[in-house]
Structures are given as C-alpha cells and as structure tokens.
Short mmCIF file of C-alpha atoms in Angstrom, two decimals:
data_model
loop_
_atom_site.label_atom_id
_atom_site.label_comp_id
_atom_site.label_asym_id
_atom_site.label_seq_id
_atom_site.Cartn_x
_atom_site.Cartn_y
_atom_site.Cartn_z
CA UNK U 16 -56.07 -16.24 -48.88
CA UNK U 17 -57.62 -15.30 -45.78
CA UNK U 18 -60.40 -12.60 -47.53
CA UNK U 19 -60.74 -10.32 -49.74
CA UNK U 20 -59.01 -7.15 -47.52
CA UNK U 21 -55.63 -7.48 -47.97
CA UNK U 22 -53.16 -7.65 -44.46
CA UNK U 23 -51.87 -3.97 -44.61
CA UNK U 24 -53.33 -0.70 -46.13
CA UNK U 25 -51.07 2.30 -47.59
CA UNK U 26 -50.77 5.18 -45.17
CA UNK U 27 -52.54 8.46 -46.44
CA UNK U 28 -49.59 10.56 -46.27
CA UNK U 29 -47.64 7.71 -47.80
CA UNK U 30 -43.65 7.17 -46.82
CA UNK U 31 -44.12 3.56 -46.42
CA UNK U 32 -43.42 0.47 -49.28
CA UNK U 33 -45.64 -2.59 -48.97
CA UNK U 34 -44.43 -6.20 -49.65
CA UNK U 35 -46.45 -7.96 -51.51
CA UNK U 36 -47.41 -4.63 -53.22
CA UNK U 37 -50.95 -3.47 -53.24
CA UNK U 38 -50.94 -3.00 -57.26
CA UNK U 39 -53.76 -0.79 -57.57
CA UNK U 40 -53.32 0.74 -54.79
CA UNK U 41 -49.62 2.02 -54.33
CA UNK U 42 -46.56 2.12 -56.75
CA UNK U 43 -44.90 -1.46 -56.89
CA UNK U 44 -43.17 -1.94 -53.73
CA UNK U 45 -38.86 -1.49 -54.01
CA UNK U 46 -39.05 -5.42 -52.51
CA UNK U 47 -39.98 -6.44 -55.79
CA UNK U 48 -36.90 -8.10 -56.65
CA UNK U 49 -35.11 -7.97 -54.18
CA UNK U 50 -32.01 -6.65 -55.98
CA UNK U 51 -31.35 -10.14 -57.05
CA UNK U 52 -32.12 -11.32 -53.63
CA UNK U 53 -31.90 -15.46 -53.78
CA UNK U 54 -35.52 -16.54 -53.01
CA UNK U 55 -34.93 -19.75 -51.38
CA UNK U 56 -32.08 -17.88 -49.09
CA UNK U 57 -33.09 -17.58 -45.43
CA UNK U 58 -29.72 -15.84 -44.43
CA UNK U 59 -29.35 -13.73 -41.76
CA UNK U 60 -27.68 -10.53 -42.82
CA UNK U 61 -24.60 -8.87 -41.03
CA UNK U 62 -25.63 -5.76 -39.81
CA UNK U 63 -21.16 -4.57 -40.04
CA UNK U 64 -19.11 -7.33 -42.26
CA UNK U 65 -15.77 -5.70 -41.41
CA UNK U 66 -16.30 -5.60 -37.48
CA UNK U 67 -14.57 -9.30 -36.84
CA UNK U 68 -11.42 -8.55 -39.45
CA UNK U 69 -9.65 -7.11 -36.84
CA UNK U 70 -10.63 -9.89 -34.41
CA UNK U 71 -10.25 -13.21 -37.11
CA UNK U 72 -6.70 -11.59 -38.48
CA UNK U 73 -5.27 -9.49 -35.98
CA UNK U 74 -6.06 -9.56 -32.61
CA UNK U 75 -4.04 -12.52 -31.72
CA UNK U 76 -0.89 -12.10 -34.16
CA UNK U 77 2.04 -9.97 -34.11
CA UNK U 78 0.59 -6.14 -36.02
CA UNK U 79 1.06 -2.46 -35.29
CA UNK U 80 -1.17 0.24 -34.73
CA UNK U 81 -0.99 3.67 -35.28
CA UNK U 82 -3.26 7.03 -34.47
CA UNK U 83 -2.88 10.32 -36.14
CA UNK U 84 -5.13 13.45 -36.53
CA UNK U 85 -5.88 14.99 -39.74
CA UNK U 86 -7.12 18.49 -40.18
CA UNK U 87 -9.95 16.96 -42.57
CA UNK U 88 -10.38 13.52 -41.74
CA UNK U 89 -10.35 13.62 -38.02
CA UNK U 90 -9.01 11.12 -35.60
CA UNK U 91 -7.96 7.98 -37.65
CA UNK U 92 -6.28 4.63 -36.20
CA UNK U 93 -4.61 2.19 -38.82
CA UNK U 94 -3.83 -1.47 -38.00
CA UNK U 95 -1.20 -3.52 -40.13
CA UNK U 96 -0.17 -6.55 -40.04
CA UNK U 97 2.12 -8.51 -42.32
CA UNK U 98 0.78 -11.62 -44.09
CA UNK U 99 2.39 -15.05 -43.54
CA UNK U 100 2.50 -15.68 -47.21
CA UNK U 101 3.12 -13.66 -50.06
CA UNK U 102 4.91 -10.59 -48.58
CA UNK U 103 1.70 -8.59 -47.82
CA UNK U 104 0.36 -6.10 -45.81
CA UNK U 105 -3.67 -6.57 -44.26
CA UNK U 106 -4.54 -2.72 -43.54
CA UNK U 107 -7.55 -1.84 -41.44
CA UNK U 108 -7.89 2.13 -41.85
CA UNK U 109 -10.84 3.30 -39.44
CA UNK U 110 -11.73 6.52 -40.12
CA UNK U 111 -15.28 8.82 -39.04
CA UNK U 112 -17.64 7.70 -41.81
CA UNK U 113 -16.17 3.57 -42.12
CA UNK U 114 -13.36 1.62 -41.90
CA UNK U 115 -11.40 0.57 -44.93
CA UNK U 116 -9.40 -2.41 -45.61
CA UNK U 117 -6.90 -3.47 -47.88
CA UNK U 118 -4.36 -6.16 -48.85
CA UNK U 119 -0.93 -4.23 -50.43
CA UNK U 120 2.53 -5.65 -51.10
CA UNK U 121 4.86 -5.30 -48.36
CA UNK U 122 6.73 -2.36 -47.01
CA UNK U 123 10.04 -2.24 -44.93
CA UNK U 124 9.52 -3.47 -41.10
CA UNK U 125 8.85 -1.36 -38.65
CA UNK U 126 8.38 -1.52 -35.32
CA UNK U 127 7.99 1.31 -31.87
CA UNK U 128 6.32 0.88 -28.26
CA UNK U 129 4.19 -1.93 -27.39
CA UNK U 130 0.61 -1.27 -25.88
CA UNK U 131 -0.71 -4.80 -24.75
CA UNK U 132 -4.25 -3.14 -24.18
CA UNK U 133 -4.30 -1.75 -27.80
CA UNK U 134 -5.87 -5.20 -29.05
CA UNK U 135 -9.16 -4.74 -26.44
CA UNK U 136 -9.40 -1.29 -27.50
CA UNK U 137 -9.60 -1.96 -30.73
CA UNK U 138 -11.88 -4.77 -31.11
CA UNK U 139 -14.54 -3.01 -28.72
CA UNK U 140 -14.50 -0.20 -31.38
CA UNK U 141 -14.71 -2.39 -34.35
CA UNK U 142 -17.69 -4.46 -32.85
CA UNK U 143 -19.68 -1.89 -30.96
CA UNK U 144 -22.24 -2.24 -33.42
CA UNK U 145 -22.36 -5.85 -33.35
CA UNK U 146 -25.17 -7.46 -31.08
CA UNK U 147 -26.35 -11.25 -30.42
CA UNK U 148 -29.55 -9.66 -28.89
CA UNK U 149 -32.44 -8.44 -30.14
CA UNK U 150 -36.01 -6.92 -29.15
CA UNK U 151 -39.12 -7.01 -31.24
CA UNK U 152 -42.66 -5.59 -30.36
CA UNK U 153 -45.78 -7.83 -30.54
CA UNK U 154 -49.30 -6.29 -31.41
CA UNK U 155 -52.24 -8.26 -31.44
CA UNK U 156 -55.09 -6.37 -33.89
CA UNK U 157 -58.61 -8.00 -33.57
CA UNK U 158 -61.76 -7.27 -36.22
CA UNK U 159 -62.69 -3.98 -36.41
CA UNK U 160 -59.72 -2.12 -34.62
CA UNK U 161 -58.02 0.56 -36.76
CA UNK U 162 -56.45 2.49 -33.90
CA UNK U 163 -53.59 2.66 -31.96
CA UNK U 164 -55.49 3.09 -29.04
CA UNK U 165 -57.62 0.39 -29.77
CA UNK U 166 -54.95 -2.14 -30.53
CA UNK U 167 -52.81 -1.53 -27.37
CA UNK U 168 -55.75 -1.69 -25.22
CA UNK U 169 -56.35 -5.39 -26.40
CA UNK U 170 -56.26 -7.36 -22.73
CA UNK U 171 -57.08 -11.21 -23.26
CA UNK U 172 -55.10 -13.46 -25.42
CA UNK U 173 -57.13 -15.84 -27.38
CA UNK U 174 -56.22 -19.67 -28.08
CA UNK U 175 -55.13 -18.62 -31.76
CA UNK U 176 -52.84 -15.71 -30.41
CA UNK U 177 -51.31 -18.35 -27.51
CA UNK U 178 -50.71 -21.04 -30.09
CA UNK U 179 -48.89 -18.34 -32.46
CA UNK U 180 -46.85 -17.40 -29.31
CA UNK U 181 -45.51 -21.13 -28.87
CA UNK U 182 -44.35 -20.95 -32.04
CA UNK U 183 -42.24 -17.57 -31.97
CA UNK U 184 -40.81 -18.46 -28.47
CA UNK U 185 -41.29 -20.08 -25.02
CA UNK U 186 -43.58 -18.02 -22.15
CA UNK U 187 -41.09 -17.68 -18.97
CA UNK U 188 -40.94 -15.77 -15.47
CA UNK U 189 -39.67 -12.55 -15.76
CA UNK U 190 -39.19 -12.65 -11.99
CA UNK U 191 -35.71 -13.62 -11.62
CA UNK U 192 -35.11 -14.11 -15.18
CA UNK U 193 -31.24 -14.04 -16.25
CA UNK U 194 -31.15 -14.13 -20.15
CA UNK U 195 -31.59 -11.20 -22.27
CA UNK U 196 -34.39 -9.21 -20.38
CA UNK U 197 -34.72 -6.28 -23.46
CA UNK U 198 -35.27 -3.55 -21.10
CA UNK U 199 -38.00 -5.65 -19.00
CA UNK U 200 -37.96 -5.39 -14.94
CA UNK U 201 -36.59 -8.84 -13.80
CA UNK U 202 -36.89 -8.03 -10.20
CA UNK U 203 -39.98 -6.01 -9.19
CA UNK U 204 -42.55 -7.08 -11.70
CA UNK U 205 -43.31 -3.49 -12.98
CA UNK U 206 -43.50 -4.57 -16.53
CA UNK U 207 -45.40 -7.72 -16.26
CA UNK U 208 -45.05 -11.22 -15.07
CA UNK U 209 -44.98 -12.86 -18.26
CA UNK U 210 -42.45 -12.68 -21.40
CA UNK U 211 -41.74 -14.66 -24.63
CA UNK U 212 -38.05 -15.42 -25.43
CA UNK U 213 -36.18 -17.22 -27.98
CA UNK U 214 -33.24 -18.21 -29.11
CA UNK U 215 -32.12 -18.30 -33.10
CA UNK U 216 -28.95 -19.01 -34.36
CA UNK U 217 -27.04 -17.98 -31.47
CA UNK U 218 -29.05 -14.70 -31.23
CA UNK U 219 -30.94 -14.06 -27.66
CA UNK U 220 -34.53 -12.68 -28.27
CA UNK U 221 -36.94 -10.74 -26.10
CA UNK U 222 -40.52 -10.50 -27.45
CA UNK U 223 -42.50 -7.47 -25.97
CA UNK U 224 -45.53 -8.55 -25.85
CA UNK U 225 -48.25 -5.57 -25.71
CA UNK U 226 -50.91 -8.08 -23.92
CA UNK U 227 -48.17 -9.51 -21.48
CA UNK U 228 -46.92 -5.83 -20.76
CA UNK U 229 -48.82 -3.45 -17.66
CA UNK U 230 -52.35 -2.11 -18.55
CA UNK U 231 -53.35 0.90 -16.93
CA UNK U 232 -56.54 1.82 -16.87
CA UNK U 233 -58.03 5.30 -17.57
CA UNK U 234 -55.40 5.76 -20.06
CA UNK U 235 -56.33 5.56 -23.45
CA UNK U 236 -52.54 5.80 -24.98
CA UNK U 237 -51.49 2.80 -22.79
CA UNK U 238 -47.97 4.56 -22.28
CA UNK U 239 -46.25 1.59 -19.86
CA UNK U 240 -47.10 -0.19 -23.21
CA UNK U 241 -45.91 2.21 -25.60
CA UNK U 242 -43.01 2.83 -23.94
CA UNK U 243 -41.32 -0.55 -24.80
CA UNK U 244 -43.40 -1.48 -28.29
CA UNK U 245 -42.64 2.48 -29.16
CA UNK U 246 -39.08 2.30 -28.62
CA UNK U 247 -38.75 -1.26 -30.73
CA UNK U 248 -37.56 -0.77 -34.27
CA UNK U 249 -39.33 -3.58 -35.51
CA UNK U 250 -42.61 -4.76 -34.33
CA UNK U 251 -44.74 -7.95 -35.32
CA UNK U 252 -48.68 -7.71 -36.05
CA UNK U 253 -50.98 -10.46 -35.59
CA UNK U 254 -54.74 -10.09 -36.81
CA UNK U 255 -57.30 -11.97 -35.56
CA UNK U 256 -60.04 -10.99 -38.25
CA UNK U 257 -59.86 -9.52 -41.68
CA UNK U 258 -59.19 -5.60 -40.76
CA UNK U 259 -56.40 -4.35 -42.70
CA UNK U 260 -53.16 -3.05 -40.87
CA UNK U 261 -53.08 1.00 -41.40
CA UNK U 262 -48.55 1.62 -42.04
CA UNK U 263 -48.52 4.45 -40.04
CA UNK U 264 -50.88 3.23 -37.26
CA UNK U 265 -48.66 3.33 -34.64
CA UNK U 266 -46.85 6.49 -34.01
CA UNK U 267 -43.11 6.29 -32.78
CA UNK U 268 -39.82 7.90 -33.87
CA UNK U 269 -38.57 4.30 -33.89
CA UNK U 270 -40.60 2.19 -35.25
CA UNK U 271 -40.10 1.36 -39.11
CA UNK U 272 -41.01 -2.12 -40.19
CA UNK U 273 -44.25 -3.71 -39.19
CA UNK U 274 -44.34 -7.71 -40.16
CA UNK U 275 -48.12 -8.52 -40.21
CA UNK U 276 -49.33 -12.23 -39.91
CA UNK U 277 -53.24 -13.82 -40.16
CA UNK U 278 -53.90 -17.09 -40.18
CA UNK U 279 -55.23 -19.02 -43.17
CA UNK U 280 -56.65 -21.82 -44.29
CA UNK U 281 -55.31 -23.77 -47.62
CA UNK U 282 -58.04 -26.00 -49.22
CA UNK U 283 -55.62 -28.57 -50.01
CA UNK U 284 -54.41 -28.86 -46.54
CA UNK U 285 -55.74 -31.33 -43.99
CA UNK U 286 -56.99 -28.77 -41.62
CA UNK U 287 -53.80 -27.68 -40.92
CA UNK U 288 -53.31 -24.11 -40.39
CA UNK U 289 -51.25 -21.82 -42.49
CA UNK U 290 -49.99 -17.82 -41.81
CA UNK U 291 -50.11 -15.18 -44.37
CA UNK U 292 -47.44 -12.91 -43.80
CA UNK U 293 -46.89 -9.01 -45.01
CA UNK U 294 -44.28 -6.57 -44.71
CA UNK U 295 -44.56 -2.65 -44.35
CA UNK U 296 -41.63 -0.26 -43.58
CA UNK U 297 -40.77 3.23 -44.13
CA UNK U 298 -39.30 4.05 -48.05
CA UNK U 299 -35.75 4.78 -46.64
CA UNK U 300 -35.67 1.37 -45.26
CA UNK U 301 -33.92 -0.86 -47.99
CA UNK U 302 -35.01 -4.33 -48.87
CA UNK U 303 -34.10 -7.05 -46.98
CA UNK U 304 -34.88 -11.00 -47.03
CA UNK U 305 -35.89 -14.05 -46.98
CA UNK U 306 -38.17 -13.23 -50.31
CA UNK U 307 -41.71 -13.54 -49.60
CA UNK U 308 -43.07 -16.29 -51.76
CA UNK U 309 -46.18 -15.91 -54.14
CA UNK U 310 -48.40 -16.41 -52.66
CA UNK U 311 -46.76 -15.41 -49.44
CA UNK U 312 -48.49 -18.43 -47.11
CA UNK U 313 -46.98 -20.33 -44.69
CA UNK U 314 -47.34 -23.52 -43.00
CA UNK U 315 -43.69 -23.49 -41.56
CA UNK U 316 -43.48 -19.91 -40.49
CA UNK U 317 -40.99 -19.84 -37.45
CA UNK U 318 -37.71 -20.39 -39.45
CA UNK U 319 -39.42 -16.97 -41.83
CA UNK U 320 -40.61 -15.04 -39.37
CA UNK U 321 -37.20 -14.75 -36.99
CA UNK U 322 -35.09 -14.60 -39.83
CA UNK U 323 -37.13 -12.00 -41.14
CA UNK U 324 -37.31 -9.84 -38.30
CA UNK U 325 -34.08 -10.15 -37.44
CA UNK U 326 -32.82 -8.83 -41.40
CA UNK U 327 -35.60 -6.32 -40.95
CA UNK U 328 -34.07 -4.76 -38.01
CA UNK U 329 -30.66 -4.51 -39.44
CA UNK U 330 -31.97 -2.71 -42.19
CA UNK U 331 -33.79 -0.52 -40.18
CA UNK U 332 -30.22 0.81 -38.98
CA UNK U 333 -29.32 1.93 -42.85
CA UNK U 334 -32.50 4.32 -43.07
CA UNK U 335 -31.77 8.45 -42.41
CA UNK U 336 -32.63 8.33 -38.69
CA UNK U 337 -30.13 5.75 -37.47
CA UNK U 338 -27.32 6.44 -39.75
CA UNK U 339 -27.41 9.76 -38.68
CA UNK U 340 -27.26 8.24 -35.30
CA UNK U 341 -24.60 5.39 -36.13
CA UNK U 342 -22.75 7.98 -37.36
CA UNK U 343 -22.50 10.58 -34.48
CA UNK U 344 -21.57 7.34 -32.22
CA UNK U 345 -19.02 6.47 -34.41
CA UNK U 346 -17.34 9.47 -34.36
CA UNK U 347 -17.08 9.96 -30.56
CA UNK U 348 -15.92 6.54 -30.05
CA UNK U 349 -13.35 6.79 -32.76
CA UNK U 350 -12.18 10.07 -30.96
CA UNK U 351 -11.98 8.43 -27.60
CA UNK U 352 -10.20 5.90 -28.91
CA UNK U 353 -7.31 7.50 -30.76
CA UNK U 354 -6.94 9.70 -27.32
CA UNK U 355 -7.05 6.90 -25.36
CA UNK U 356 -4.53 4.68 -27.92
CA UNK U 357 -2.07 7.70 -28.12
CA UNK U 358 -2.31 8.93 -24.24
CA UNK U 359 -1.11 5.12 -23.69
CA UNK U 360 1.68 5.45 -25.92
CA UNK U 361 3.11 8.48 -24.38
CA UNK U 362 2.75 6.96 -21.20
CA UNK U 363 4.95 4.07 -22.26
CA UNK U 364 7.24 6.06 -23.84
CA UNK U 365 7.53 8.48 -20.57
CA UNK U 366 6.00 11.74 -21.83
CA UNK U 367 6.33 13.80 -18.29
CA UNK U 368 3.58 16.36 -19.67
CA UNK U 369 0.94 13.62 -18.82
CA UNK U 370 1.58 13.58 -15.71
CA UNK U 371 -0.26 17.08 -15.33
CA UNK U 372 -2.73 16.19 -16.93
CA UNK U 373 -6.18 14.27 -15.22
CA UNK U 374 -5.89 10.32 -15.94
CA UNK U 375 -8.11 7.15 -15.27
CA UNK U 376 -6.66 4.32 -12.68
CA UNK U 377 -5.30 2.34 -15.53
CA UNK U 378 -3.07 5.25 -16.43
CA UNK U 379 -2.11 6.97 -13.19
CA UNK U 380 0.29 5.03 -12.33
CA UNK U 381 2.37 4.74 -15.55
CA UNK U 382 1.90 8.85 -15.89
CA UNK U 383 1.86 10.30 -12.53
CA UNK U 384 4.57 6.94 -11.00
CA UNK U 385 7.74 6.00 -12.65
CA UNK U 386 7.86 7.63 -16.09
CA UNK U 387 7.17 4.66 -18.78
CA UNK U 388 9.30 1.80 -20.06
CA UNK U 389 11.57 4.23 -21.99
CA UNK U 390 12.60 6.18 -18.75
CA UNK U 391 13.14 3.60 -17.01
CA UNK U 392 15.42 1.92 -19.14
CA UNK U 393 17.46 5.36 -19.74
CA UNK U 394 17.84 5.23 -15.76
CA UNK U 395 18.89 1.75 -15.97
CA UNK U 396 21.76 2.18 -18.33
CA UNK U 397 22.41 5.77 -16.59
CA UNK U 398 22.87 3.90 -13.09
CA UNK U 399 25.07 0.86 -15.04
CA UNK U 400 27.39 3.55 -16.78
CA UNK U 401 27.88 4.96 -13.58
CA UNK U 402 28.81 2.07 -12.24
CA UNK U 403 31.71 0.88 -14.51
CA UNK U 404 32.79 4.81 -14.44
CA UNK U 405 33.42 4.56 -10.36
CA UNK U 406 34.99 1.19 -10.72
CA UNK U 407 37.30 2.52 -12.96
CA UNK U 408 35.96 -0.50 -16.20
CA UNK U 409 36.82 0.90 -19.04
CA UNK U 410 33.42 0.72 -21.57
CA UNK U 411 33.13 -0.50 -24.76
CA UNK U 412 33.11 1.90 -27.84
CA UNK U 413 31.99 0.60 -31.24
CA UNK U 414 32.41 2.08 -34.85
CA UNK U 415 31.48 5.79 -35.64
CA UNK U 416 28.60 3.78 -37.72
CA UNK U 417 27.18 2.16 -34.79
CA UNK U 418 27.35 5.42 -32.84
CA UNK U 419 25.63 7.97 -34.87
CA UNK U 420 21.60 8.35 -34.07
CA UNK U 421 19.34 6.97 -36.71
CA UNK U 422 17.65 10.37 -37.21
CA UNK U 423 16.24 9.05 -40.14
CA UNK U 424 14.11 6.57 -38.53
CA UNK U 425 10.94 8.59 -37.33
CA UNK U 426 10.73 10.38 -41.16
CA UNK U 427 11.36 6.84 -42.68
CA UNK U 428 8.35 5.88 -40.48
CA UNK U 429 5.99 9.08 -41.17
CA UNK U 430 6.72 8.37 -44.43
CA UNK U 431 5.75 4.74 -44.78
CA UNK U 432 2.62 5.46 -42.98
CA UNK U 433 2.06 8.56 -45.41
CA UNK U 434 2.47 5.43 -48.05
CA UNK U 435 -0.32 3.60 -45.84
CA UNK U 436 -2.79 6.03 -45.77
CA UNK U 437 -2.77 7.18 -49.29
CA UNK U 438 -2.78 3.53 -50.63
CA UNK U 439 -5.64 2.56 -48.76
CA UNK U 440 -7.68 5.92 -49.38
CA UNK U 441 -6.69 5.86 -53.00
CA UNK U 442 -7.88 2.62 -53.43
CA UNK U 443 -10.63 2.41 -51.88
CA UNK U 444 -12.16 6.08 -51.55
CA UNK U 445 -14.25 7.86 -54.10
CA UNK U 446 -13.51 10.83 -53.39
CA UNK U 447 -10.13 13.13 -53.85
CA UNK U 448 -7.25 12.11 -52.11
CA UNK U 449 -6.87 14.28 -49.32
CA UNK U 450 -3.49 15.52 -48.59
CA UNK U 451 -2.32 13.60 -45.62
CA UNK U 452 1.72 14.06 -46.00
CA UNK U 453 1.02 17.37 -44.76
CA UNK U 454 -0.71 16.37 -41.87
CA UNK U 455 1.07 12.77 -41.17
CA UNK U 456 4.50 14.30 -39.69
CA UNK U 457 6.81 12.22 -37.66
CA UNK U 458 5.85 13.81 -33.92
CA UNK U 459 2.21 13.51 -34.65
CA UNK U 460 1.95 9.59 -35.80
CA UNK U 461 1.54 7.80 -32.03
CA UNK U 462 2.56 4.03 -32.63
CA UNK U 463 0.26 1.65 -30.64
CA UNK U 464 2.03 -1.66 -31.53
CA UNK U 465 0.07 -4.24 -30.28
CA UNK U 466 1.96 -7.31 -31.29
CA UNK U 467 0.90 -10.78 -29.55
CA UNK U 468 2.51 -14.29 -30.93
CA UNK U 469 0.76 -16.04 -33.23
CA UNK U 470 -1.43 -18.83 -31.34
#
C-alpha cells in the first residue's frame, strides 16, 4: 500500500479525526461508520434541503406571505400556500436559527395586498446559501518535506503531479477566462497564468493550484500562495514520496479538511497505477461520504475524489466556526428582508409616513409619488361619487348588511396567523412554545401576498 508510513500523521495538540484511523496511534476516527452511511453511495450532499421548497412549490403559484416581529423570535416571514388536493396548507416559517415547514389542514381563505416582487425576495433569502461553485486548494508534498514552508515553496511539477492534474480537471488560460475564476485575476495575470477547472454534476470548479499560483522569492511563507490555499476550506494533498501528511501542517482559520492522495502500485494490476486516498479534518467537522473502502485504493479516483471534496466542504460549513458565521448572515438577511417585505406593503397600501422616510429607487416612487394602489383607488371612487353627486344620479344604496365595515376581518386574520405560527412551532420546535398571540396583533402582521397563476 504504498509503504510502511501511513498518508497522514495525528497533530500533537490533536483536534483533528483521521479516516482510515491510525489504530495505534489515535482514538478510532468518528468516520468509522459513517452513521450508517451507504458505502457504495457516491451522493453529493445538500449543503440546505429546504432552500428550493419555496422555489419547487411556491414561487410560481398563487400563496401569501406575511412578516411580523416578535419580541423573542425576531423578524419572522411565513409563506402559505394552499394545496391543490386534500384541503391543505404548505407553511414555510423562516425564522433566525432555520426555517420550518409544515403541511396542516386548511384554514379559512384569506387574502390582502399583492407584492409581485415578494417571490424574488424570497427565494434569494431561501437560497443564499446555495452555490453551484466551488474552490479547493491543491498542495503538492514531495519526500522529506514536513513544513508548510517547505510544501508551498514546491516550484516544478513533475510528470506524476501533471498526469494527476488531467485527471481532476483541464489546465486553461486564466487570461480572459469567463467561467468560475474562484477569486483568480482573469485580466492582469497577478495570480498566475495557469489554472485547473472542472466541471461535476452541474457544479463549476476552480482548483488553486499552489505550483500554478505566484512565487515570490525571499519569502519563506509564500503569502500570494497562502492567500488563496489559506482562505480554501478544503484543500487536496498530493505526495510524491512516502512522508506522512502532519493535520495541522498548514495554518489557516479556514482550512479544515485535508484529502491526501499517493500513488500506488497493486501487484495484481497490469502496471496500471492506483491512488491511495486519506482524509483528515478538524473533530467538529462531521462525517461525510462516499465511504472510503478497505483498503482505501483507487484505480478510478476522479468520480471519489470530486464527490468527496465537494461533501467535505459542505460539512465543513456545520463545524463551530461557520455556523457561527451562517448564523450571523442569516440573521441580517432575514432582518433586511422582513423590512424590505413590509416597507413594500405599506407602500402599496399608501402608508404616507414612508414618504419621510429615506427609500431605494424601486420604492421612491410608490412612497414619495402617488400614495399606493389603495389611495389611489379611494381617489378614484372619491372623484366618481363626485361625479354622480354634481349630475344630480342618484347612487345606489344596498342593505344595512352590505354597509357595515367588516371590523372583524384584520383580528380574524391576526388570529389565523396566531393559528399559523403556533402550529408550525409546536410541531416542529423543541423547545417551549413561545407566546406569539401577544406579539402577533392585527397592525403589526404586514401581508406580502405574492400570488402568481399556476403555470
């Protein structure tokens, strides 16, 4: 198997898991079984599964939106939409921490002002997190180097290292270059001449390759090279020689899984060569797959190798740093968007206080300009009462039924979407319930409808 020193070597300070485990060396690695992991799978994982619900079920049909504030929850926007079949409701509550969803039996109809935008809105929110591209560092570690410094200094590529290349990815021009450049200069040539690009399953990739990227010489940290492989998540090792891969080699805040690759050969096999492949990643990085086999040698290693890295990064993303991170960002653009959502609505509804207030272009004119759908249709029927009045027409009165206001309908609404909320939290949330009727009253839920025909 390529030697008797195995690929990768435990950090002293530990923090990192090893797939396969190094038995006698460090505890058994949390990849061990993968959680029931199927090891002939070589699916790509889904780094959000609920960002496209709003997209696949909503987006194009007739639903409603609404945004309200609660004192402990914080901004919240809740999508319904009323099933074809069945009498039911498909719920998407988005709240600070995750979105929720839920199918529930049907409530009355309701219905208020119509934001056409809303849909756009929403579906940039839901799928901010949701990326066809991705960026993965390449290190090549030759016999005898144990250093960072050493293994970003590394210049020429050997025929091995160029024939590994080809089979990650094709070597193109970054000079005028129009795919997914992963932060590389396309114009100028100040990162290099020279890339390695893929494509995979209708996911863009951009290979930063440390020996393709700038050297500059007097500087033993190679930063123009660590500025790109340091700010990767993932990065991909290949060893030319038998000197073992140190986990924590590399310093970066980023950087948490490291796949490391040597080439083999297999007695049994005609000469061909084979790839024995490692994995190494910090401890709060959870498992991911394709399952390495045992013994973990390859003589087909693309199809592994991209899948791999690609599941490795998206499990990067569930570790303290970035869901920390993920989180933060969630929570502004939540925020933005229930201001955004419910500035729109009062807008269309012709709240006059807007118009004192600053607004973007797409809003000026509807706050600043005519007052909103509502007023205008009050002047309207204002100007055609007039009308008949000076012509002497007499109107039309209908029943004292017909005449009184529906006063009930805003706390009929509030209430419903009291019904909303607390179904979907109830049902779905660990935690207490936490009181929302006393937050949820009719002048604070802000209904961005955003109801297209079906198609």
């Amino acid at each position: 198997m390529g030697g008797d020193l195995p690929l990768i070597l435990p950090s002293k300070l530990g923090g990192y898991w090893i797939d396969p485990p190094l038995e006698r060396l460090v505890d058994v690695s949390p990849t061990g079984s993968y959680y029931g992991l199927n090891p002939d799978s070589y699916d790509i994982m889904e780094r959000d599964k609920e960002a496209k619900i709003y997209q696949e079920f909503f987006s194009s049909r007739y639903h409603l939106s609404f945004t309200a504030v609660d004192p402990s929850l914080g901004p919240l926007v809740l999508s319904v939409r009323l099933e074809d079949e069945e009498n039911k409701l498909r719920v998407i509550l988005r709240m600070k921490e995750c979105s929720l969803t839920l199918i529930s039996s049907k409530f009355s109809q309701i219905s208020l002002s119509l934001i056409p935008q809303a849909p756009e809105l929403i579906t940039a929110f839901d799928e901010h997190r949701v990326s066809p591209n991705f960026k993965f560092g390449i290190l090549c570690q030759k016999d005898g180097q144990f250093t960072e410094e050493d293994i970003l200094s590394n210049n020429e590529e050997s025929d091995e290292f160029k024939e590994f290349l080809s089979i990650l990815g094709e070597t193109v021009h970054l000079q005028g270059f129009t795919g997914f450049r992963g932060g590389l200069d396309v114009c100028y040539g100040q990162t290099g001449s020279e890339a390695v690009v893929t494509s995979f399953h209708g996911r863009e990739i951009m290979f930063h390759v440390a020996t393709k990227l700038p050297f500059t010489d007097g500087d033993p940290q190679q930063l123009q090279r660590k500025r790109h492989i340091g700010n990767d998540i993932v990065a991909l090792v290949y060893q030319e020689g038998q000197t073992p891969f140190l986990s924590d080699v590399i310093k970066s805040h980023f950087l948490h899984c490291f796949l490391v690759v040597r080439r083999t050969q297999r007695v049994e096999d005609s000469g061909e060569p084979s790839y024995q492949v490692s994995v190494t990643a910090r401890e709060d990085v959870p498992p991911f797959g394709p399952v390495l086999p045992d013994p973990p040698i390859f003589t087909e290693v693309r199809q592994f190798l991209l899948t791999k890295l690609i599941n490795a990064e998206i499990s990067c993303y569930k570790a303290q740093q970035f869901s920390r991170l993920e989180l933060r960002t969630r929570s502004s653009l939540l925020e933005s968007l229930q201001a955004e959502l419910s500035t729109r609505s009062q807008c269309m509804m012709g709240d006059r206080s807007l118009s004192a207030l600053p607004s973007s272009e797409g809003l000026r004119g509807a706050s600043e300009g005519s007052g909103g759908f509502i007023e205008n249709f009050k002047r309207a029927i204002r100007v055609r009462s007039h009308s008949f009045e000076t012509l002497g027409v007499p109107r039309k009165v209908g029943s004292s039924a017909a005449q009184k206001p529906k006063c009930g309908l805003f706390h009929d609404l509030s209430h419903q979407l009291r019904l909303l909320f607390s179904l979907v939290l109830s049902d779905k949330s660990p935690g207490p319930m936490p009181a929302l009727s006393d937050s949820l009253g009719p002048a604070e839920v802000k209904d961005q409808a955003s109801p297209q025909e079906d198609t």
